[in-house]
């Protein structure tokens, strides 16, 4: 698996293009992006032990990183903790 090109995007966060911050869902002092950041950090630390090459990014919806094949990844995930009763999965 060494060198396998993949990505993990954090739901929301700071835009690389505009610098704007999007916290995602908020409940009191709890922000979606803070929780997702912790989840992604643990996942990446584990996956790097397998020899994977992993790109990490935030706020993929605003930056449109998946449009135009910004990454030549073979696999990837976007981590969200959605609120508001959504169901199902989002696949690009």
Coordinates of C-alpha atoms in Angstrom, one line a residue:
X1 CA 0.0 0.0 0.0
X2 CA 3.0 2.3 0.2
X3 CA 2.6 5.4 -1.9
X4 CA -1.1 4.8 -2.5
X5 CA -2.6 8.2 -3.1
X6 CA -5.6 9.1 -1.0
X7 CA -7.3 12.0 0.7
X8 CA -9.3 12.9 3.8
X9 CA -11.2 16.2 3.8
X10 CA -12.5 17.7 6.9
X11 CA -16.1 19.0 6.8
X12 CA -15.9 22.8 6.9
X13 CA -12.9 24.7 8.4
X14 CA -10.8 27.5 6.9
X15 CA -10.9 28.1 3.2
X16 CA -7.5 28.1 1.5
X17 CA -8.9 30.3 -1.2
X18 CA -10.7 33.0 0.9
X19 CA -9.5 32.6 4.4
X20 CA -13.1 32.5 5.6
X21 CA -13.9 30.1 8.5
X22 CA -17.0 27.8 8.4
X23 CA -17.6 26.0 11.6
X24 CA -20.3 23.7 10.2
X25 CA -23.1 22.6 12.6
X26 CA -22.9 24.4 15.9
X27 CA -24.6 23.4 19.2
X28 CA -23.6 25.7 22.1
X29 CA -19.8 25.8 22.2
X30 CA -19.5 22.5 20.1
X31 CA -18.6 23.1 16.5
X32 CA -18.7 20.4 13.8
X33 CA -15.3 21.4 12.5
X34 CA -13.6 21.0 15.9
X35 CA -14.9 17.4 16.3
X36 CA -14.1 16.5 12.7
X37 CA -10.6 17.8 13.1
X38 CA -10.0 15.4 16.0
X39 CA -11.5 12.5 14.1
X40 CA -9.4 13.2 11.0
X41 CA -6.2 13.6 13.0
X42 CA -6.6 10.2 14.6
X43 CA -7.6 8.6 11.3
X44 CA -4.6 10.1 9.5
X45 CA -2.1 9.1 12.2
X46 CA -3.4 5.5 12.0
X47 CA -3.4 5.3 8.2
X48 CA 0.1 6.8 7.9
X49 CA 1.4 3.7 9.8
X50 CA 0.2 1.6 6.8
X51 CA 2.4 3.5 4.4
X52 CA -0.4 5.4 2.7
X53 CA 0.2 8.8 1.1
X54 CA -2.7 10.9 2.4
X55 CA -3.6 14.5 1.6
X56 CA -5.5 16.4 4.2
X57 CA -7.7 19.4 3.5
X58 CA -10.5 21.5 5.0
X59 CA -13.6 23.1 3.7
X60 CA -13.8 21.2 0.5
X61 CA -17.2 22.6 -0.5
X62 CA -16.0 26.2 -0.7
X63 CA -12.7 25.4 -2.2
X64 CA -14.1 22.9 -4.7
X65 CA -11.0 20.7 -4.4
X66 CA -12.8 17.7 -6.0
X67 CA -13.8 19.7 -9.1
X68 CA -11.3 19.4 -11.9
X69 CA -9.4 16.5 -10.3
X70 CA -7.4 18.7 -8.0
X71 CA -6.1 15.5 -6.5
X72 CA -5.2 12.4 -8.4
X73 CA -6.3 10.3 -5.6
X74 CA -7.4 6.7 -6.0
X75 CA -9.6 6.8 -2.8
X76 CA -10.8 9.4 -0.3
X77 CA -13.3 10.4 2.3
X78 CA -14.9 13.5 3.5
X79 CA -15.8 13.6 7.2
X80 CA -18.9 15.4 8.4
X81 CA -21.0 15.3 11.5
X82 CA -24.3 16.6 10.0
X83 CA -27.2 18.0 12.0
X84 CA -30.8 18.7 11.0
X85 CA -32.1 15.3 10.2
X86 CA -30.1 14.5 7.1
X87 CA -29.9 10.9 5.9
X88 CA -27.8 8.8 3.6
X89 CA -24.3 9.5 2.4
X90 CA -22.7 12.1 0.1
X91 CA -20.6 10.6 -2.7
X92 CA -18.6 12.5 -5.3

